[in-house]
Amino acid sequence: MIGSKKKRVAIAMMFLLPNLIGFLIFTAGPIFFSLYMSLTDWALTKHNEFSTEPIRFVGMQNYQRLLVGDESVFFWDYLGNTIFLMIGIPISIAGSLALALLINAKATPQAPRIRIRAGVIALVIGAIVTFFAWLATTPGPLPDPASPLLEMSAEVGLTDKSLFEVARLRSISFTLITAVFSLVIALGLIVGSVFFRTVYYLPSLLASVPMFLFWKTLYRPRGGLINAVLDPALDTIQTIITSTPRFLWYALGIALWTAAIIWAFRLMRSGINKLVHKDAGAAAFIGRTALVLTMLITAYGVGAVLVQAPQQSMLRSGFTSLDRSQTQTIADSLAAEFPTADTAELNLIARNTDGSSPDDAARFFATALPDDALPRTRTIARAQAKPLHDGLTSGDGLTSPEWLLSPSWAKTALVVMGIWTAIGGANMLLYLAGLANIPPELYEAADIDGASGWQRFVHVTWPQLAPTTFFIVVMSVIAGVQGGFEQAMVMTEGKADTITLSYYLYNIGFSDRFELGLACAIAWVMFAMIFVLTIFNFRVGNQLTND
Amino acid sequence: MPNPPTPTRVKPSTLAKTLGRAVIVALLVLLALTFIFPFVWQILISLSALTDVDLLTQTGFPPALQPENFITIFQRVDLARYFFNSFFIAGWVTILQVITCSMAAYAFSRIQWPGRDKVFLLYLATLMVPAVVLMVPNFVVVLKLGMFDDYSGLILPSAFSAYGTFLLRQFMLTVPSSLDEAAAIDGASHWRIFTTIMLPLARPGIIVMAIFAFLFNYNSFFWPLIITKTANLRVLPVGLLQFESSYGQETPLIMAGSLLAMLPPIIIFLVLQKYLVKGIQLGAVKG
Amino acid sequence: MAQVTLKNVAKVYDKKIRAVEDVNIQITDGEFLVFVGPSGCGKSTTLRMIAGLEEISEGTISIGDHVVNDVHPKDRDIAMVFQNYALYPHMTVYKNMAFGLMLRKLPREKIDKLVRDAAKLLDIAHLLDRKPKALSGGQRQRVALGRAIVREPAVFLFDEPLSNLDAKLRATTRTELKKLHARLKTTTIYVTHDQIEAMTLGDRIVVMSDGRVQQIDTPLNVYKRPANRFVGAFVGATPMNFLEGILESADGRFFFVAGETARIALPAEFSSALADHIGNTLSLGFRPSAMREASPADPQDERITLRTILVEPLGKNADVSCEFPDGTHVLARIDAREDFPVNADVQFTLEMKHVHIFEPGEFGANLVHPPADILAPAAV
């Protein structure tokens, strides 16, 4: 309001212009530009400084190709992968809430003096325990020749001489674990909830290429930490399973399944009722949906293990991935079967599909073949691959999955990592803020009304957190539709059936084909999905947060 | 009431309470360990000799510590260059964003000019558009402006964040307008008000925005990957990935590099955690 | 030192909403002028136009001899104290006070002397190194005041400076402000919604409502000779009572007839003013203190009969809530006595020299005690 209008406009422009120019060039302009590009056949391979070919306006052709045309086999498959990876969203949101509730419980001592005292005591006890852990595990001067270590060390190629060495290292390792454990307890007691919040938050802060590289080593089938922990556990389970009558496990698996289905059915009925009648208390609906989804997935996994059913239906493609020689064999047999095909291109595809699932490979091979060749190609590719041999249910009993190398486990591996990184991230902080904003009087009133802990959660905490949950769901869905590129690029290089829509966009636009028009169309299809999902979220969210 | 209420629940005893709290603390600690132990494991790998890595799951500790991995990685790959690039790019983006966004936020929150709300609405609308939509056209823009495979192509497109403008505008709106009116009467020009009143008062918001900008661009992978081809321009994520795909067996070195790359965000977070936590929560409340 | 002149000033928002309309005021040098009115009446907007914080849509404002419509606030030689004080939270008290002087590029020793003198005057010298956060409400208020006086401006502008203080502190600060003005003799324009503040502080009061000036006069005149019904209702510790009725004349005398409930004889002094209004609907206004219990000596037709509802003793006086038979509520302030009858019909007499008769409507003009000039110039 200060100064004349003309002068104000001039001053405002001086402040705004640096940003506005960049904004128009790199944000607002490109949005419209992108919409236009998606309607053209713009491809860097056709339209570059060496070529004068004009960019043609092709209308909806790119969209048509994606959704029903020649690209649709890829598009729908990658859409499926994207949705699979989004399974992690409800689980990690539930996890974030759980972590926030745990932190918010303020179970560690609050008064500074007690905090320090408890911390110091924990530190002293920890040091003593650590010391004795070292004393107890450090090997004596002469290793017992009957030790099981002997067998183990022979297995990993150690000589007798290094037997002692292994024992010593294990002792150090054990001592180290004890020390870290004690330190965490002590720090947790001294610093309190901020310590836990910090530790939980760090993974999400670091969720980038360096951390994905690290998780890649964790997921190694042999020599990776995860399977090193999983193997002995699975052995134990295997022993239990084989020493129990089979029918019991069938019965347990079927019972779990039945319970899950009944629960899901009841939930759906009440949920639909509530949505239809805009009934009060519907806020719990989201929560129960997430809960049931989690439970269905868990039940599925447990059931699958117990019944030893093939995992085809959910995890797709019950085949091992193809190695280089197998893809070459496919290429050769395809070349023999389709004399018109370009052998060089088939060989190139064979090289590129090393590590793919047979169905993936078949789709790639089909691009070099006549239009109706896909079914036949798939048969040939599948014939090359062995039926599923990894996973929890191979013929040899329970073995650890091959994780990133296996088309049926790689996406699950990415989901698990995603949950690990996201669970303590921004969502947890948002829930913590939400919890802090709940007026304590509400809990006091609930206490006076005689609510139990669970009822307090259902009737006070959860409804009060509904706006936070709503925000988190909206943001997670937006990120989820666009996600998966970095993880897949780093950890599987797009093999093992892990290509998501954003990875697809990269492949089309920037990696090998440079079809910018088509890439823009993919982006806009993703935008449309986000838009529809967000509208849906707002519809449901408004009904659920307004009751 | 037909029946007098029977006291079914009594106040939990101190023992039960203490036990309950102990269980929660135990859960907190176990969860913390699931986040900490993987990193401990990574440190162990990074300190191992190449030949010892495969045995690490058996022994739990490397037979010989090899801290020189952290030096070797610099010799094997131009990690110093990648570090410089990452810091240089993220640093410049942050500085430019702070300048352009805080100025624009001032124009949106403190100066009355015709069309202001419409322009701001345009800014807001672009926040709804996913980043992938901008990827391809920006690629073309960068190509046409001759910024492909150049620092400018890595820095400039990110230097004008609509989100940052939005965040700072919201923050500046919380500063009472009587403060800049008082300053105007005291004799301050708009530029003076901006630098001596608004910037110091919006400092928490600016720090938050700067942290976001730095961390986001430090971790950024997709854009640097498609916009550079020279090895000299690689940022840490791209460089590390290239190293991994050419020398995938050298796990200790890769882990050493990856650990080093994770250090700056950790340090930034530990030092500025207060602001960051507030910022994330503010972004949700206002957004 | 300067005089301030507002000529036909108006403020229009969005080309439609007229927030302030046709304000004409001549503020003399050294005067303490108080704008008072209910919230939304345009008093703050007027002050902000004088300060230069709002554009002047129509008319001119001059400070001293210069029209300042297009002059930047910093060049108007004014200082302003805001309702929330607007202290810069990141600066110490000293810096807050010195900021304006620094921007005017005064030498440092001069600034230091001015700041310390002002701080001493306001008794905040010991607070100079603190930041506003560490001050109490009253201290902040003083710092805001200090920031204004240190600049030695030609005009002080106050925008409800006391409304964030508690009642007790408000009263003492009011007295101090008055003393300060007596000492500095700087032209002061003060905005408040509190009519007590207005009465106690102002040399003259500007009563505003609906964006228009209703009356400009000394506090006492505003109280005794309200220009219209609104001013009568707004100014004064207890609101004026109003009766709606018709003016009748009989036997050369005028009567105010409020339906069935009252027929009040009006004194002869009113005759000339009311001659043109016979048969018209008018309102009769009187303050509670203009009522007393009727004594036998009072003529019957100057009495009114009311049913008493409630008595609130205030010490020397008592407030009596009464009703006419038709339910019209009236408050009377009478000398307190123990045995005053409640729930009884009591006769009251009106002191005719304190009775006003207004034309109909919220802003109906005062017919019998009009002010000499509703835009009276200052007495100085």
mmCIF file of N, CA and C in Angstrom, chain B residues 3-9:
data_model
loop_
_atom_site.group_PDB
_atom_site.id
_atom_site.type_symbol
_atom_site.label_atom_id
_atom_site.label_comp_id
_atom_site.label_asym_id
_atom_site.label_seq_id
_atom_site.Cartn_x
_atom_site.Cartn_y
_atom_site.Cartn_z
ATOM 1 N N ASN B 3 -27.943 -52.197 38.276
ATOM 2 C CA ASN B 3 -26.861 -52.723 39.118
ATOM 3 C C ASN B 3 -25.893 -51.613 39.456
ATOM 4 N N PRO B 4 -25.409 -51.619 40.682
ATOM 5 C CA PRO B 4 -24.347 -50.647 40.979
ATOM 6 C C PRO B 4 -23.095 -51.025 40.186
ATOM 7 N N PRO B 5 -22.411 -50.013 39.658
ATOM 8 C CA PRO B 5 -21.223 -50.327 38.857
ATOM 9 C C PRO B 5 -20.157 -51.018 39.700
ATOM 10 N N THR B 6 -19.671 -52.098 39.184
ATOM 11 C CA THR B 6 -18.609 -52.801 39.912
ATOM 12 C C THR B 6 -17.269 -52.311 39.385
ATOM 13 N N PRO B 7 -16.343 -52.038 40.290
ATOM 14 C CA PRO B 7 -15.036 -51.561 39.837
ATOM 15 C C PRO B 7 -14.252 -52.695 39.172
ATOM 16 N N THR B 8 -14.356 -52.759 37.850
ATOM 17 C CA THR B 8 -13.670 -53.842 37.143
ATOM 18 C C THR B 8 -12.199 -53.525 36.936
ATOM 19 N N ARG B 9 -11.935 -52.245 36.737
ATOM 20 C CA ARG B 9 -10.536 -51.906 36.495
ATOM 21 C C ARG B 9 -10.023 -51.078 37.650
#
